[in-house]
Tab-separated table of N, CA and C in Angstrom:
chain	number	residue	atom	x	y	z
A	302	UNK	N	11.675	38.767	-37.401
A	302	UNK	CA	12.213	37.321	-36.812
A	302	UNK	C	12.652	37.051	-35.965
A	303	UNK	N	13.597	38.120	-35.118
A	303	UNK	CA	14.459	38.331	-34.518
A	303	UNK	C	13.451	38.103	-33.155
A	304	UNK	N	13.076	39.478	-33.301
A	304	UNK	CA	11.781	39.657	-31.922
A	304	UNK	C	10.578	38.786	-31.865
A	305	UNK	N	10.225	38.211	-32.591
A	305	UNK	CA	9.291	36.652	-32.782
A	305	UNK	C	10.411	35.852	-31.441
A	306	UNK	N	11.219	35.370	-31.933
A	306	UNK	CA	11.999	34.281	-31.175
A	306	UNK	C	12.751	34.888	-29.779
A	307	UNK	N	12.337	36.169	-29.679
A	307	UNK	CA	13.257	36.474	-28.280
A	307	UNK	C	12.044	36.940	-27.544
A	308	UNK	N	10.707	37.040	-28.355
A	308	UNK	CA	9.223	36.789	-27.678
A	308	UNK	C	8.901	35.412	-26.649
A	309	UNK	N	9.261	34.637	-27.743
A	309	UNK	CA	9.218	32.896	-27.401
A	309	UNK	C	10.101	32.982	-25.945
A	310	UNK	N	11.082	33.166	-26.211
A	310	UNK	CA	12.458	32.745	-25.388
A	310	UNK	C	12.183	33.383	-23.974
A	311	UNK	N	10.949	34.499	-23.923
A	311	UNK	CA	10.850	34.954	-22.647
A	311	UNK	C	9.468	35.097	-22.272
A	312	UNK	N	8.343	34.219	-22.826
A	312	UNK	CA	7.370	34.341	-22.979
A	312	UNK	C	7.040	33.508	-21.515
A	313	UNK	N	6.609	34.394	-20.709
A	313	UNK	CA	6.614	33.989	-18.874
A	313	UNK	C	5.345	33.175	-18.947
A	314	UNK	N	3.975	33.360	-19.548
A	314	UNK	CA	2.893	32.757	-19.574
A	314	UNK	C	3.272	30.913	-20.007
A	315	UNK	N	3.929	30.512	-20.742
A	315	UNK	CA	4.121	29.549	-20.996
A	315	UNK	C	5.221	28.770	-20.305
A	316	UNK	N	5.967	29.201	-19.553
A	316	UNK	CA	7.230	28.788	-18.674
A	316	UNK	C	6.874	29.157	-17.196
A	317	UNK	N	6.014	30.136	-16.669
A	317	UNK	CA	6.105	30.031	-15.214
A	317	UNK	C	4.855	29.705	-15.060
A	318	UNK	N	4.275	29.108	-15.365
A	318	UNK	CA	2.222	28.927	-15.462
A	318	UNK	C	1.942	27.432	-15.973
A	319	UNK	N	3.091	26.693	-15.788
A	319	UNK	CA	2.674	25.330	-16.421
A	319	UNK	C	2.201	24.828	-14.882
A	320	UNK	N	1.026	23.852	-15.047
A	320	UNK	CA	0.367	23.187	-14.255
A	320	UNK	C	0.587	21.981	-14.117
A	321	UNK	N	1.120	21.236	-13.377
A	321	UNK	CA	1.247	19.475	-13.491
A	321	UNK	C	0.345	18.961	-12.229
A	322	UNK	N	-0.385	18.359	-12.607
A	322	UNK	CA	-0.994	17.613	-11.844
A	322	UNK	C	-0.212	16.566	-10.602
A	323	UNK	N	-0.460	16.603	-9.656
A	323	UNK	CA	-0.353	15.654	-8.257
A	323	UNK	C	0.203	14.282	-8.869
A	324	UNK	N	1.174	13.764	-8.716
A	324	UNK	CA	1.114	12.038	-9.172
A	324	UNK	C	0.992	11.357	-7.534
A	325	UNK	N	-0.132	10.429	-7.493
A	325	UNK	CA	-0.228	9.520	-7.105
A	325	UNK	C	0.034	8.770	-7.308
A	326	UNK	N	0.296	7.541	-5.913
A	326	UNK	CA	0.645	6.394	-5.981
A	326	UNK	C	-0.026	5.593	-4.249
A	327	UNK	N	-0.935	4.775	-4.907
A	327	UNK	CA	-1.704	4.165	-3.960
A	327	UNK	C	-1.383	2.555	-3.944
A	328	UNK	N	-1.496	1.906	-2.421
A	328	UNK	CA	-1.405	0.546	-2.626
A	328	UNK	C	-2.540	0.243	-1.773
A	329	UNK	N	-3.463	-0.200	-2.170
A	329	UNK	CA	-4.707	-0.430	-1.668
A	329	UNK	C	-4.848	-2.044	-0.999
A	330	UNK	N	-3.528	-2.928	-1.646
A	330	UNK	CA	-3.671	-4.314	-0.951
A	330	UNK	C	-4.327	-4.766	0.055
A	331	UNK	N	-3.731	-3.923	1.190
A	331	UNK	CA	-3.900	-4.147	2.532
A	331	UNK	C	-5.888	-4.458	2.707
A	332	UNK	N	-6.460	-4.142	2.223
A	332	UNK	CA	-7.943	-3.703	2.070
A	332	UNK	C	-8.081	-5.614	1.655
A	333	UNK	N	-7.534	-6.105	0.995
A	333	UNK	CA	-7.829	-7.501	0.870
A	333	UNK	C	-8.066	-8.633	2.146
A	334	UNK	N	-6.546	-7.969	2.353
A	334	UNK	CA	-6.458	-8.778	3.817
A	334	UNK	C	-7.596	-8.518	4.745
A	335	UNK	N	-8.111	-7.016	5.269
A	335	UNK	CA	-8.623	-6.974	6.011
A	335	UNK	C	-10.170	-7.636	5.790
A	336	UNK	N	-11.399	-7.361	4.616
A	336	UNK	CA	-12.143	-8.029	4.177
A	336	UNK	C	-11.647	-9.434	4.382
A	337	UNK	N	-10.667	-10.453	4.221
A	337	UNK	CA	-11.259	-11.846	3.940
A	337	UNK	C	-10.838	-12.053	5.761
A	338	UNK	N	-9.842	-11.266	6.624
A	338	UNK	CA	-10.056	-11.422	8.124
A	338	UNK	C	-11.424	-11.752	8.387
A	339	UNK	N	-11.783	-10.429	8.146
A	339	UNK	CA	-13.277	-10.017	8.560
A	339	UNK	C	-14.315	-11.248	8.234
A	340	UNK	N	-14.299	-11.578	6.883
A	340	UNK	CA	-15.237	-12.876	6.699
A	340	UNK	C	-14.524	-14.108	7.675
A	341	UNK	N	-13.533	-14.427	7.553
A	341	UNK	CA	-13.124	-15.755	8.415
A	341	UNK	C	-13.559	-15.414	9.494
A	342	UNK	N	-13.165	-14.490	10.615
A	342	UNK	CA	-13.777	-14.207	11.651
A	342	UNK	C	-15.378	-14.054	12.012
A	343	UNK	N	-16.101	-13.694	10.791
A	343	UNK	CA	-16.984	-13.463	10.676
A	343	UNK	C	-17.745	-15.189	10.647
A	344	UNK	N	-17.167	-15.820	10.187
A	344	UNK	CA	-17.778	-17.608	9.548
A	344	UNK	C	-17.141	-18.276	10.863
A	345	UNK	N	-16.132	-18.102	11.543
A	345	UNK	CA	-15.929	-18.639	13.065
A	345	UNK	C	-17.239	-18.104	13.734
A	346	UNK	N	-17.639	-16.781	13.958
A	346	UNK	CA	-18.405	-16.203	15.237
A	346	UNK	C	-19.585	-17.637	14.543
A	347	UNK	N	-19.981	-17.440	13.211
A	347	UNK	CA	-21.574	-18.164	12.891
A	347	UNK	C	-21.500	-19.679	13.451
A	348	UNK	N	-20.381	-19.917	12.960
A	348	UNK	CA	-20.015	-21.657	13.723
A	348	UNK	C	-20.085	-22.033	15.002
A	349	UNK	N	-19.315	-20.874	15.466
A	349	UNK	CA	-19.178	-20.753	16.956
A	349	UNK	C	-20.774	-21.169	17.827
A	350	UNK	N	-21.470	-19.963	17.240
A	350	UNK	CA	-22.730	-19.944	17.487
A	350	UNK	C	-23.326	-21.159	17.502
A	351	UNK	N	-23.344	-21.998	16.194
A	351	UNK	CA	-24.245	-22.645	15.869
A	351	UNK	C	-23.671	-24.138	16.874
A	352	UNK	N	-22.014	-24.315	17.139
A	352	UNK	CA	-21.858	-24.938	17.974
A	352	UNK	C	-22.040	-25.023	19.316
A	353	UNK	N	-22.107	-23.999	20.006
A	353	UNK	CA	-22.653	-23.650	21.473
A	353	UNK	C	-24.071	-23.802	21.119
A	354	UNK	N	-24.955	-23.497	20.401
A	354	UNK	CA	-26.480	-23.521	20.545
A	354	UNK	C	-27.052	-24.977	20.500
A	355	UNK	N	-25.554	-25.953	19.605
A	355	UNK	CA	-26.498	-27.507	19.327
A	355	UNK	C	-25.728	-28.377	20.542
A	356	UNK	N	-24.661	-28.038	21.046
A	356	UNK	CA	-23.586	-28.595	21.846
A	356	UNK	C	-22.779	-29.808	21.359
A	357	UNK	N	-22.335	-28.940	20.301
A	357	UNK	CA	-21.231	-29.524	19.218
A	357	UNK	C	-22.426	-30.037	17.646
A	358	UNK	N	-21.078	-30.364	17.041
A	358	UNK	CA	-21.966	-31.029	15.687
A	358	UNK	C	-22.098	-32.743	15.943
A	359	UNK	N	-21.899	-33.380	16.584
A	359	UNK	CA	-21.773	-34.632	17.243
A	359	UNK	C	-21.398	-35.727	15.866
A	360	UNK	N	-20.490	-34.761	15.231
A	360	UNK	CA	-19.708	-36.248	14.207
A	360	UNK	C	-18.763	-36.670	14.639
A	361	UNK	N	-17.635	-36.098	15.862
A	361	UNK	CA	-16.699	-36.332	16.248
A	361	UNK	C	-17.041	-36.501	17.615
A	362	UNK	N	-15.748	-36.691	18.654
A	362	UNK	CA	-15.949	-36.834	19.742
A	362	UNK	C	-15.720	-35.391	20.096
A	363	UNK	N	-16.457	-35.185	21.387
A	363	UNK	CA	-16.776	-33.557	21.599
A	363	UNK	C	-15.461	-32.777	21.898
A	364	UNK	N	-13.989	-33.475	22.380
A	364	UNK	CA	-12.972	-32.825	22.425
A	364	UNK	C	-12.387	-32.878	21.458
A	365	UNK	N	-12.146	-33.776	20.064
A	365	UNK	CA	-11.909	-33.343	18.902
A	365	UNK	C	-12.754	-32.065	18.369
A	366	UNK	N	-13.928	-32.080	18.377
A	366	UNK	CA	-14.936	-30.764	17.991
A	366	UNK	C	-14.429	-29.443	18.576
A	367	UNK	N	-14.357	-29.592	19.897
A	367	UNK	CA	-13.595	-28.155	20.439
A	367	UNK	C	-11.987	-27.813	20.262
A	368	UNK	N	-11.480	-29.188	20.240
A	368	UNK	CA	-9.909	-28.834	19.587
A	368	UNK	C	-9.936	-28.007	17.965
A	369	UNK	N	-11.047	-28.901	16.970
A	369	UNK	CA	-10.914	-28.059	15.833
A	369	UNK	C	-11.117	-26.895	15.782
A	370	UNK	N	-12.313	-26.571	16.609
A	370	UNK	CA	-12.627	-25.240	16.554
A	370	UNK	C	-11.720	-24.303	17.338
A	371	UNK	N	-10.580	-24.153	18.210
A	371	UNK	CA	-9.768	-23.558	18.614
A	371	UNK	C	-8.881	-23.695	17.435
A	372	UNK	N	-8.627	-24.337	16.975
A	372	UNK	CA	-7.257	-24.007	16.103
A	372	UNK	C	-7.823	-23.131	15.041
A	373	UNK	N	-9.258	-23.196	14.529
A	373	UNK	CA	-9.860	-21.987	13.476
A	373	UNK	C	-9.661	-20.792	14.168
A	374	UNK	N	-9.966	-21.016	15.190
A	374	UNK	CA	-10.071	-19.638	16.296
A	374	UNK	C	-8.709	-19.010	16.153
A	375	UNK	N	-7.523	-20.185	16.840
A	375	UNK	CA	-6.080	-19.236	16.668
A	375	UNK	C	-5.816	-19.042	15.056
A	376	UNK	N	-5.842	-19.735	14.131
A	376	UNK	CA	-5.512	-19.152	12.677
A	376	UNK	C	-6.196	-17.923	12.449
A	377	UNK	N	-7.849	-17.706	12.930
A	377	UNK	CA	-8.355	-16.486	12.683
A	377	UNK	C	-7.384	-15.240	13.695
A	378	UNK	N	-7.036	-15.474	14.429
A	378	UNK	CA	-6.618	-14.563	15.200
A	378	UNK	C	-5.107	-13.933	14.760
A	379	UNK	N	-4.154	-14.997	14.449
A	379	UNK	CA	-3.190	-14.387	13.720
A	379	UNK	C	-3.516	-13.892	12.240
A	380	UNK	N	-4.253	-14.786	11.714
A	380	UNK	CA	-4.663	-13.736	10.800
A	380	UNK	C	-4.875	-12.575	10.439
A	381	UNK	N	-5.793	-12.205	11.652
A	381	UNK	CA	-6.342	-10.718	12.041
A	381	UNK	C	-5.245	-9.899	12.323
A	382	UNK	N	-4.634	-10.443	13.373
A	382	UNK	CA	-3.231	-9.720	13.519
A	382	UNK	C	-2.368	-9.270	12.406
A	383	UNK	N	-1.847	-10.199	11.724
A	383	UNK	CA	-1.238	-9.731	10.870
A	383	UNK	C	-1.819	-9.046	9.839
A	384	UNK	N	-2.960	-8.906	9.218
A	384	UNK	CA	-3.909	-8.186	8.743
A	384	UNK	C	-4.280	-6.612	8.709
A	385	UNK	N	-4.356	-7.064	10.074
A	385	UNK	CA	-4.512	-5.430	10.646
A	385	UNK	C	-3.143	-4.317	10.818
A	386	UNK	N	-2.116	-5.175	11.050
A	386	UNK	CA	-1.098	-4.737	10.919
A	386	UNK	C	-0.259	-3.467	9.521
A	387	UNK	N	-1.344	-3.979	8.961
A	387	UNK	CA	-1.009	-3.793	7.355
A	387	UNK	C	-1.605	-2.004	6.919
A	388	UNK	N	-0.965	-1.639	6.105
A	388	UNK	CA	-1.344	0.335	5.916
A	388	UNK	C	-1.551	0.414	4.514
A	389	UNK	N	-2.821	0.765	4.450
A	389	UNK	CA	-2.944	1.161	2.835
A	389	UNK	C	-1.774	2.745	2.676
A	390	UNK	N	-1.508	2.893	1.532
A	390	UNK	CA	-0.486	3.609	1.479
A	390	UNK	C	-1.279	5.038	0.730
A	391	UNK	N	-1.009	5.928	0.568
A	391	UNK	CA	-1.015	7.035	-0.581
A	391	UNK	C	0.238	7.792	-0.426
A	392	UNK	N	0.842	7.961	-1.753
A	392	UNK	CA	2.055	8.842	-1.731
A	392	UNK	C	1.701	9.985	-2.912
A	393	UNK	N	1.382	11.177	-2.640
A	393	UNK	CA	1.274	11.939	-3.377
A	393	UNK	C	2.328	13.234	-3.460
A	394	UNK	N	2.475	13.327	-4.620
A	394	UNK	CA	3.602	14.339	-5.353
A	394	UNK	C	3.613	15.437	-5.984
A	395	UNK	N	3.062	16.651	-5.028
A	395	UNK	CA	2.611	17.803	-5.777
A	395	UNK	C	3.971	18.689	-6.023
A	396	UNK	N	3.555	19.920	-6.872
A	396	UNK	CA	4.325	20.785	-7.172
A	396	UNK	C	5.214	21.077	-6.203
A	397	UNK	N	4.664	21.456	-4.690
A	397	UNK	CA	5.695	21.848	-3.908
A	397	UNK	C	5.718	21.233	-2.574
A	398	UNK	N	4.747	20.102	-2.384
A	398	UNK	CA	5.007	19.326	-1.382
A	398	UNK	C	5.010	17.732	-1.563
A	399	UNK	N	5.215	16.836	-0.521
A	399	UNK	CA	4.977	15.276	-0.951
A	399	UNK	C	4.340	14.827	0.418
A	400	UNK	N	3.324	14.189	0.320
A	400	UNK	CA	2.910	13.530	1.636
A	400	UNK	C	2.124	12.124	1.152
A	401	UNK	N	2.914	11.374	2.247
A	401	UNK	CA	2.482	10.405	2.562
A	401	UNK	C	1.173	10.204	3.859
A	402	UNK	N	0.564	9.076	3.174
A	402	UNK	CA	-0.246	9.174	4.250
A	402	UNK	C	-1.186	7.171	4.271
A	403	UNK	N	-0.749	6.930	5.531
A	403	UNK	CA	-0.816	5.937	5.864
A	403	UNK	C	-2.046	5.553	6.566
A	404	UNK	N	-3.310	4.279	6.296
A	404	UNK	CA	-4.122	4.301	6.968
A	404	UNK	C	-4.503	3.149	7.334
A	405	UNK	N	-4.812	2.953	8.638
A	405	UNK	CA	-5.211	1.488	9.122
A	405	UNK	C	-6.716	1.469	9.227
A	406	UNK	N	-7.462	-0.070	9.860
A	406	UNK	CA	-8.589	0.292	9.924
A	406	UNK	C	-8.849	0.694	10.395
A	407	UNK	N	-8.632	1.663	12.170
A	407	UNK	CA	-8.664	2.424	12.758
A	407	UNK	C	-8.361	3.830	13.372
A	408	UNK	N	-6.925	4.197	12.155
A	408	UNK	CA	-6.135	5.553	12.628
A	408	UNK	C	-5.485	5.740	11.149
A	409	UNK	N	-5.370	6.936	11.007
A	409	UNK	CA	-4.393	7.334	9.667
A	409	UNK	C	-3.202	8.305	10.485
A	410	UNK	N	-2.443	8.091	9.263
A	410	UNK	CA	-0.930	8.583	9.500
A	410	UNK	C	-0.639	9.506	8.906
A	411	UNK	N	-0.261	10.937	8.530
A	411	UNK	CA	-0.138	11.971	7.433
A	411	UNK	C	1.433	12.389	7.698
A	412	UNK	N	2.462	12.124	6.660
A	412	UNK	CA	3.380	13.065	6.474
A	412	UNK	C	3.671	13.368	5.753
A	413	UNK	N	4.849	14.769	5.584
A	413	UNK	CA	5.154	15.824	4.679
A	413	UNK	C	6.503	15.002	5.000
A	414	UNK	N	6.864	14.803	3.714
A	414	UNK	CA	8.426	13.834	3.516
A	414	UNK	C	9.165	15.337	2.115
A	415	UNK	N	10.426	14.963	2.417
A	415	UNK	CA	11.484	15.803	1.946
A	415	UNK	C	11.972	15.132	0.568
A	416	UNK	N	12.405	15.733	-0.316
A	416	UNK	CA	12.426	15.133	-1.782
A	416	UNK	C	13.257	14.590	-1.553
A	417	UNK	N	14.255	14.935	-0.442
A	417	UNK	CA	15.730	13.569	-0.685
A	417	UNK	C	15.200	12.371	0.110
A	418	UNK	N	14.337	12.243	0.842
A	418	UNK	CA	13.557	10.901	1.315
A	418	UNK	C	13.267	10.156	0.565
A	419	UNK	N	13.214	10.781	-0.818
A	419	UNK	CA	12.337	9.724	-2.326
A	419	UNK	C	13.438	9.473	-2.708
A	420	UNK	N	14.616	9.619	-2.432
A	420	UNK	CA	15.482	9.031	-3.702
A	420	UNK	C	16.135	7.792	-2.833
A	421	UNK	N	15.937	6.942	-2.129
A	421	UNK	CA	16.243	6.305	-1.630
A	421	UNK	C	15.014	4.557	-1.853
A	422	UNK	N	14.502	5.017	-2.825
A	422	UNK	CA	13.408	4.029	-2.976
A	422	UNK	C	13.871	2.891	-3.876
A	423	UNK	N	13.371	1.626	-2.986
A	423	UNK	CA	13.741	0.430	-3.097
A	423	UNK	C	12.873	-0.636	-4.122
A	424	UNK	N	13.405	-1.274	-4.580
A	424	UNK	CA	12.608	-2.583	-5.446
A	424	UNK	C	13.076	-3.940	-4.673
A	425	UNK	N	12.058	-4.336	-4.095
A	425	UNK	CA	12.365	-5.815	-3.252
A	425	UNK	C	12.063	-6.805	-3.911
A	426	UNK	N	12.112	-8.006	-4.069
A	426	UNK	CA	11.747	-8.790	-4.876
A	426	UNK	C	11.656	-10.332	-3.595
A	427	UNK	N	10.236	-10.794	-3.868
A	427	UNK	CA	9.949	-11.444	-2.790
A	427	UNK	C	9.286	-12.759	-3.428
A	428	UNK	N	8.775	-13.742	-3.006
A	428	UNK	CA	8.013	-14.801	-3.871
A	428	UNK	C	6.723	-15.031	-3.039
A	429	UNK	N	5.744	-15.202	-4.082
A	429	UNK	CA	4.054	-15.471	-3.748
A	429	UNK	C	4.112	-16.778	-3.255
A	430	UNK	N	2.715	-17.007	-3.137
A	430	UNK	CA	2.633	-18.363	-2.396
A	430	UNK	C	2.852	-19.551	-3.598
A	431	UNK	N	2.574	-19.310	-4.507
A	431	UNK	CA	2.983	-19.940	-5.586
A	431	UNK	C	4.277	-20.069	-6.117
A	432	UNK	N	5.005	-19.333	-5.810
A	432	UNK	CA	6.930	-19.638	-5.685
A	432	UNK	C	7.187	-18.439	-6.826
A	433	UNK	N	6.197	-17.579	-7.539
A	433	UNK	CA	6.590	-17.064	-8.390
A	433	UNK	C	7.282	-15.761	-8.164
A	434	UNK	N	7.648	-14.439	-8.477
A	434	UNK	CA	8.584	-13.816	-8.292
A	434	UNK	C	7.426	-12.476	-7.843
A	435	UNK	N	7.490	-11.492	-6.697
A	435	UNK	CA	6.341	-10.921	-6.362
A	435	UNK	C	7.304	-9.388	-6.343
A	436	UNK	N	7.101	-8.090	-6.409
A	436	UNK	CA	7.677	-6.870	-6.267
A	436	UNK	C	7.083	-5.902	-5.265
A	437	UNK	N	7.932	-5.109	-4.772
A	437	UNK	CA	7.586	-4.102	-4.069
A	437	UNK	C	8.342	-2.755	-4.217
A	438	UNK	N	7.394	-1.604	-4.060
A	438	UNK	CA	8.188	-0.419	-4.206
A	438	UNK	C	8.533	-0.277	-2.545
A	439	UNK	N	9.492	0.076	-2.036
A	439	UNK	CA	9.660	0.162	-0.463
A	439	UNK	C	9.974	1.385	-0.357
A	440	UNK	N	9.572	2.176	0.512
A	440	UNK	CA	10.323	3.814	1.095
A	440	UNK	C	10.458	3.791	2.283
A	441	UNK	N	12.033	3.901	3.129
A	441	UNK	CA	12.083	4.364	4.384
A	441	UNK	C	11.715	5.530	4.941
A	442	UNK	N	11.041	5.495	5.767
A	442	UNK	CA	10.851	7.027	6.356
A	442	UNK	C	11.913	6.927	7.093
A	443	UNK	N	11.800	8.299	7.402
A	443	UNK	CA	12.956	9.057	8.858
A	443	UNK	C	13.020	8.335	9.773
A	444	UNK	N	12.108	7.842	10.446
A	444	UNK	CA	12.102	6.738	11.426
A	444	UNK	C	12.359	5.459	11.322
A	445	UNK	N	12.540	5.081	10.534
A	445	UNK	CA	13.264	3.637	10.301
A	445	UNK	C	12.085	3.032	9.648
A	446	UNK	N	10.757	3.251	9.173
A	446	UNK	CA	9.932	2.381	9.034
A	446	UNK	C	9.996	2.161	7.569
A	447	UNK	N	9.387	0.726	7.170
A	447	UNK	CA	9.332	0.631	5.721
A	447	UNK	C	7.970	0.449	5.365
A	448	UNK	N	7.658	1.208	4.079
A	448	UNK	CA	6.630	1.455	3.727
A	448	UNK	C	6.205	0.923	2.209
A	449	UNK	N	5.287	0.095	2.233
A	449	UNK	CA	5.346	-0.539	0.650
A	449	UNK	C	4.609	0.723	0.100
A	450	UNK	N	5.081	1.045	-0.974
A	450	UNK	CA	4.047	1.965	-2.089
A	450	UNK	C	3.311	1.574	-2.659
A	451	UNK	N	3.923	0.457	-3.536
A	451	UNK	CA	3.116	-0.353	-4.638
A	451	UNK	C	3.652	-1.881	-4.808
A	452	UNK	N	2.799	-2.671	-5.093
A	452	UNK	CA	3.336	-3.877	-4.895
A	452	UNK	C	2.617	-4.698	-6.465
A	453	UNK	N	3.295	-5.646	-6.909
A	453	UNK	CA	2.928	-6.166	-8.147
A	453	UNK	C	3.392	-7.196	-8.575
A	454	UNK	N	3.143	-8.332	-9.236
A	454	UNK	CA	3.764	-9.720	-9.810
A	454	UNK	C	4.482	-8.984	-11.382
A	455	UNK	N	4.378	-7.869	-11.538
A	455	UNK	CA	4.948	-7.013	-12.764
A	455	UNK	C	6.370	-6.240	-12.697
A	456	UNK	N	7.507	-6.316	-12.939
A	456	UNK	CA	8.632	-5.768	-12.265
A	456	UNK	C	8.318	-4.462	-13.223
A	457	UNK	N	7.902	-4.594	-14.597
A	457	UNK	CA	8.213	-3.217	-15.262
A	457	UNK	C	7.480	-2.148	-14.874
A	458	UNK	N	5.669	-2.689	-14.096
A	458	UNK	CA	5.326	-1.875	-13.274
A	458	UNK	C	5.836	-0.685	-12.246
A	459	UNK	N	6.578	-1.986	-11.679
A	459	UNK	CA	7.402	-1.046	-10.396
A	459	UNK	C	8.442	-0.433	-10.551
A	460	UNK	N	8.798	-1.074	-11.829
A	460	UNK	CA	9.879	0.005	-12.218
A	460	UNK	C	9.496	1.644	-12.817
A	461	UNK	N	8.583	1.311	-13.581
A	461	UNK	CA	8.014	2.408	-14.081
A	461	UNK	C	7.371	3.729	-13.240
A	462	UNK	N	6.949	3.185	-11.723
A	462	UNK	CA	6.503	4.290	-10.810
A	462	UNK	C	7.696	4.100	-10.103
A	463	UNK	N	8.349	3.872	-9.869
A	463	UNK	CA	9.836	4.029	-9.339
A	463	UNK	C	10.411	5.503	-10.110
A	464	UNK	N	10.377	5.058	-11.699
A	464	UNK	CA	10.747	6.154	-12.263
A	464	UNK	C	9.856	7.485	-12.243
A	465	UNK	N	8.845	7.285	-11.802
A	465	UNK	CA	7.769	8.354	-12.118
A	465	UNK	C	8.227	9.640	-10.848
A	466	UNK	N	8.210	8.349	-9.865
A	466	UNK	CA	8.399	9.313	-8.841
A	466	UNK	C	9.791	10.241	-9.215
A	467	UNK	N	11.017	9.611	-9.013
A	467	UNK	CA	12.223	10.146	-9.363
A	467	UNK	C	12.397	11.386	-10.241
A	468	UNK	N	11.189	10.980	-11.357
A	468	UNK	CA	11.157	12.041	-12.118
A	468	UNK	C	10.540	13.260	-11.849
A	469	UNK	N	9.548	13.178	-10.717
A	469	UNK	CA	8.696	14.455	-10.421
A	469	UNK	C	9.893	14.781	-9.437
A	470	UNK	N	10.621	14.236	-8.656
A	470	UNK	CA	11.375	15.082	-7.502
A	470	UNK	C	12.855	15.587	-7.954
A	471	UNK	N	13.437	15.519	-9.251
A	471	UNK	CA	14.201	15.786	-9.765
A	471	UNK	C	14.567	17.664	-10.176
């Protein structure tokens, strides 16, 4: 009996060979903005080509039609500039490394983080367009950049993701 307990206590295969899968948290919400902005500008290209081909739409004064087209183009350029600035993020916490990958439409940045940098993960509350609460799990990098790791309207989901990260780095 004592020998069995001693063998269990010093069972190297049970304690040292545990393989834990990496924890991966992704924020793919910027893709929605990229697609919407691309569809907006694509529609503008179609309507502008029709406008140029037909010499206007013929419903209003030509200056009014040109002004309306310019307003839609300005809104489209603002939309594209805002959405292209957002990056997709993927945080992977493995057994011995923590990697943060941020992907924009045309480039990618890959960083290896220290465990101490993940202790300062914050939950920020904002308001969406309807005035409802919206939560973000935010990490501040060494360079001072703020990276949204996860976004949701459910606070419990964001808290669970934060707790998963903190449990992995302990």
